Each structure stands twice: as C-alpha cells, then as structure tokens.
Short mmCIF file of C-alpha atoms in Angstrom, two decimals:
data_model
loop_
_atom_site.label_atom_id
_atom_site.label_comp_id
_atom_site.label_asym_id
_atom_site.label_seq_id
_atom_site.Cartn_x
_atom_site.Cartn_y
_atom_site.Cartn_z
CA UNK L 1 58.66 15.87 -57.51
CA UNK L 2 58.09 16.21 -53.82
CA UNK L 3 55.09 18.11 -54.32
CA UNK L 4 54.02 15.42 -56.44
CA UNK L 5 54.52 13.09 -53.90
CA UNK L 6 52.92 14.71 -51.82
CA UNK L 7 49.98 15.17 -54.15
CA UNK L 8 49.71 11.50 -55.15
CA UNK L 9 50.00 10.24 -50.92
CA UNK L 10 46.63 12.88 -50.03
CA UNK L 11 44.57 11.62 -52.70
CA UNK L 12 45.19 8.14 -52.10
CA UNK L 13 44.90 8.99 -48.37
CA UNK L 14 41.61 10.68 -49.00
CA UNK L 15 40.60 7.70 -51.72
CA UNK L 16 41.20 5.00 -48.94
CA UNK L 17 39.03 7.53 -46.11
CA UNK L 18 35.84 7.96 -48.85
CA UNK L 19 35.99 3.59 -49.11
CA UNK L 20 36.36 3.34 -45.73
CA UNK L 21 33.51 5.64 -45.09
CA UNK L 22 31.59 4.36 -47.56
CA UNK L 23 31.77 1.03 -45.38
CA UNK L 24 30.52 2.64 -42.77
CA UNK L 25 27.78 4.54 -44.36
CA UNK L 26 26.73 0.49 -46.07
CA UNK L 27 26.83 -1.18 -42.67
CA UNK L 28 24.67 1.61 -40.83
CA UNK L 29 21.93 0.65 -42.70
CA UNK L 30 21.94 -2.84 -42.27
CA UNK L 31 21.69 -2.28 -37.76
CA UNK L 32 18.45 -0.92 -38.37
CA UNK L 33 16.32 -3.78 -38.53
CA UNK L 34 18.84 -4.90 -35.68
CA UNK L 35 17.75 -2.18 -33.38
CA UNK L 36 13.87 -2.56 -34.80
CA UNK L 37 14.35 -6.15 -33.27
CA UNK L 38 16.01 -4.85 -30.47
CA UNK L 39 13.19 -2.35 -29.88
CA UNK L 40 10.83 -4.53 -30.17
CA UNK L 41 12.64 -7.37 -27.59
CA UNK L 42 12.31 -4.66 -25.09
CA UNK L 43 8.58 -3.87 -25.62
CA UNK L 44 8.09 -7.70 -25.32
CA UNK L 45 9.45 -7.51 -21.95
CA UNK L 46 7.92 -5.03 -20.54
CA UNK L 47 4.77 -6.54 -22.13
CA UNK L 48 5.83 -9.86 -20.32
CA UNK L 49 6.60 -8.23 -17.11
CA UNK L 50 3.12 -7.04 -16.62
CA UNK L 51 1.54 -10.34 -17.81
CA UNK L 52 3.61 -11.45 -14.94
CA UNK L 53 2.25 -8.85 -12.70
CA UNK L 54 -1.04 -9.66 -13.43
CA UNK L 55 -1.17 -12.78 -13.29
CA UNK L 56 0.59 -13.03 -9.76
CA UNK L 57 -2.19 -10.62 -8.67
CA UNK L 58 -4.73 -12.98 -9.84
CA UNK L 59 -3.33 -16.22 -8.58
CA UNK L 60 -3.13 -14.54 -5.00
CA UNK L 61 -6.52 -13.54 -5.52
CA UNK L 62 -7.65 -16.89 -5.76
CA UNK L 63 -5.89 -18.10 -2.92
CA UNK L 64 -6.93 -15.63 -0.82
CA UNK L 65 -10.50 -17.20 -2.31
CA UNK L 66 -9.25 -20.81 -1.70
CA UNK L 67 -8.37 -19.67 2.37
CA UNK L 68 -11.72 -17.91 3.20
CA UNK L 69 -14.03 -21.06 1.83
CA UNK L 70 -11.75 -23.65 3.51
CA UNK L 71 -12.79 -21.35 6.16
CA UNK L 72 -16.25 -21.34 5.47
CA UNK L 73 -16.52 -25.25 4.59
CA UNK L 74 -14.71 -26.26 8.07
CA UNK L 75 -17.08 -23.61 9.73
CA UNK L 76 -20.28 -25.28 8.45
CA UNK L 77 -18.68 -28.69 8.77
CA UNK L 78 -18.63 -27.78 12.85
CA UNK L 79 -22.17 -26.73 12.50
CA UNK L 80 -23.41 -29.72 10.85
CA UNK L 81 -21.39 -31.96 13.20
CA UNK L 82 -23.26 -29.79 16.14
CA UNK L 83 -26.58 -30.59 14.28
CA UNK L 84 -26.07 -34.25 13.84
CA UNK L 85 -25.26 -34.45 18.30
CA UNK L 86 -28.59 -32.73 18.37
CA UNK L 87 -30.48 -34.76 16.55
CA UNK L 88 -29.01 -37.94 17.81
CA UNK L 89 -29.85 -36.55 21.74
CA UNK L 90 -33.25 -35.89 20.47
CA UNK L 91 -34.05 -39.09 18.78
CA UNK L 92 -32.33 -40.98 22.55
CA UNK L 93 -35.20 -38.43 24.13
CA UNK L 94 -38.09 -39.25 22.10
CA UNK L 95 -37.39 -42.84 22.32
CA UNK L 96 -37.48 -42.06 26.04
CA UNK L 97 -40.22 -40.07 26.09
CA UNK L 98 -42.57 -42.71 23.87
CA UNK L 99 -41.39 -45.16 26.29
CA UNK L 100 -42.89 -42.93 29.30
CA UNK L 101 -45.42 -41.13 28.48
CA UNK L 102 -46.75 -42.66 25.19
CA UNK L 103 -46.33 -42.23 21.32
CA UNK L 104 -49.16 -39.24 21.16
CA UNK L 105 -47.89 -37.21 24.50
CA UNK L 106 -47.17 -33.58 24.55
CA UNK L 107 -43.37 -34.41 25.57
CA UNK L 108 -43.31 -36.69 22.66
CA UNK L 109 -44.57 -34.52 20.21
CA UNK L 110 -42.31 -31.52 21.31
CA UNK L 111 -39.33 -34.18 20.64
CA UNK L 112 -40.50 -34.89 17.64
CA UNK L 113 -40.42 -30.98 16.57
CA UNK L 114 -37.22 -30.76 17.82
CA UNK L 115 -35.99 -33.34 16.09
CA UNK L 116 -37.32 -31.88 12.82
CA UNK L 117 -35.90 -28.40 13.19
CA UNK L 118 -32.30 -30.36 14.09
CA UNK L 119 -32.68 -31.91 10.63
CA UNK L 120 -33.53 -28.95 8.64
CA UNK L 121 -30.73 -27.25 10.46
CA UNK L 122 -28.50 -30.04 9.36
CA UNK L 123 -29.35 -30.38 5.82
CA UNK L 124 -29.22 -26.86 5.69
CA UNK L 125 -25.25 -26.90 6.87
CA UNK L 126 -24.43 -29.82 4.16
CA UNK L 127 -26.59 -27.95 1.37
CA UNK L 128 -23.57 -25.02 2.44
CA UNK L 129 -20.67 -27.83 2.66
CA UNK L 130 -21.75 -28.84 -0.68
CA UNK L 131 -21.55 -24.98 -1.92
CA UNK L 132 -18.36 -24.11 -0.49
CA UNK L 133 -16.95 -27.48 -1.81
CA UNK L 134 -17.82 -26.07 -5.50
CA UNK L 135 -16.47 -22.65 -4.76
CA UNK L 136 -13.49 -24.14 -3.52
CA UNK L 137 -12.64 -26.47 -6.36
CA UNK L 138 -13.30 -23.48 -9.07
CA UNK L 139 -11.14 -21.30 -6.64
CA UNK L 140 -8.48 -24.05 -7.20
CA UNK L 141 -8.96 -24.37 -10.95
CA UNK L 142 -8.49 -20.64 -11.27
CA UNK L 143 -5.44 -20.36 -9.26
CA UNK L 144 -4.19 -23.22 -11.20
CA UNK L 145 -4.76 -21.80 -14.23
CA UNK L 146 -3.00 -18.00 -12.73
CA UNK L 147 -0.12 -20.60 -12.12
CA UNK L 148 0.10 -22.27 -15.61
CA UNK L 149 -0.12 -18.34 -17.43
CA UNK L 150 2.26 -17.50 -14.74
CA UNK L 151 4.76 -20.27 -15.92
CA UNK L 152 4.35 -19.36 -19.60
CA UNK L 153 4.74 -15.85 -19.42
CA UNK L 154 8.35 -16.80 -17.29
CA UNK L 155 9.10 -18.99 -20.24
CA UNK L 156 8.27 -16.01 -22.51
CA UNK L 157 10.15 -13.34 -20.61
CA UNK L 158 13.08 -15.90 -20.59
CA UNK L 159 12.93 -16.35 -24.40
CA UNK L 160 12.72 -12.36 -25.03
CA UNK L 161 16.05 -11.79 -22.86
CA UNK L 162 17.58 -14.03 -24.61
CA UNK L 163 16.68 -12.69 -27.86
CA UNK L 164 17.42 -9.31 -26.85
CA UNK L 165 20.37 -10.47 -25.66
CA UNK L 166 21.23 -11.90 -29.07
CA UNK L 167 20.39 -9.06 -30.99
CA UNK L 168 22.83 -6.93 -29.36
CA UNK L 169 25.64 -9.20 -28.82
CA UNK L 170 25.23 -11.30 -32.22
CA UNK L 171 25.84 -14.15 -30.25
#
C-alpha cells in the first residue's frame, strides 16, 4: 500500500509538472510578437536618434548661414551708407563748382563723374543688401524648418520610449 502511495503521489506530481509546463510552453509563444514589438521600438529609436542628429546638424548649419549674411548685409549696409556721404559731398561740390566756374567747366564736369561713379557704387551695395536680405530670409526658413523636424522627431522619440517602455513592462 505504501508503494502504492507512493506510486499514485509521483504521477500526480509529474501530471501537475507536464500542465504546468505545458503553461509555460503556451505562454512562450505568445512574447514573441511582444519582443518583435519590442525589437522593433528599439530600431525606431535609434532611427529617431539620428533624425535627431541630423537634423541638429542642419539647423546649425543654417545658422551658421543666418550669422555670416547678417554679416554680409550690415557690411554692405556700411558701404552703401559710405556711398550715399559721397555722393551727397559731391553733389554740395558740384553745386559749388557750377556756382564758380560755370555749368560746362572742367571742375564741374569731373564732379559730375564723380558723382556718377558714387551712384553706381551705391546701387551696386543695395543691389547686394537686397541679395543678402533673400539669402537671409531662406537661411531663416530653413533653420525653421531644421527646428520644426527637430521638434517632431523629439515627439517621436518620446512616443517610441514610451512604447518600448510598455511593451516590456505591460503597463
């Protein structure tokens, strides 16, 4: 009878192991897509990460752009200012010079050279003001753009943590 017992305890022992690891045989199957997802949340992060990079690289770039044409724009701004004095002191010595020596003099006519050179020189300066004006606003535009992809890829990095997070916690 002991043996019996005995007999009838092992087998229901070893009947209660075999449901038990069928169990966990049943639930390993079912992680897999789990750890496909989680797989997958980390290769969207990394993807993320270097969108990030990238786009960081790209906004600093552009404001690297933006600095050397606000250069550039208050550099011909100076010259065109410089231009403008010149042309003024010219005109206030040709109306000097008409006034002295005659409308048709050599003086007068020299003046009036000068005073044409001044103004190509100037128009010249704003036709570059006017360029570096358009460069800078697309510089802007671009870095403002870097910025917005910038702020979306954040948002999407946030979003695949948090995934990722729940795919491993079950939360």
């Amino acid at each position: 009878m002991n043996a019996q017992l005995y007999l009838r305890r092992s087998m229901l022992a070893l009947g209660v192991a075999g449901l038990l690891a069928g169990g966990v045989c049943a639930q390993s199957s079912d992680p897999t897509p789990q750890q496909q997802d989680i797989r997958s949340d980390k290769k969207d992060i990394r993807q993320d990460k270097k969108d990030l990079t990238k786009d960081r690289s790209d906004r600093n770039a552009d404001q690297r752009d933006i600095n050397k044409d606000r250069r550039d724009l208050n550099k011909d701004r100076v010259d065109r200012n410089k231009d403008q004095r010149d042309i003024n002191k010219d005109k206030r010595e040709l109306r000097k010079d008409d006034a002295k020596y005659g409308v048709n003099s050599a003086q007068a006519q020299a003046d009036r050279k000068d005073l044409h050179s001044d103004r190509v020189d100037r128009n010249k300066d704003q036709r570059d003001i006017n360029k570096d004006k358009r460069d800078l606003r697309a510089d802007r535009k671009d870095r403002n753009a870097d910025q917005r992809d910038i702020n979306t890829d954040k948002r999407d990095l946030h979003k695949d943590r948090r995934d990722l997070r729940h795919d491993r916690h079950g939360k």
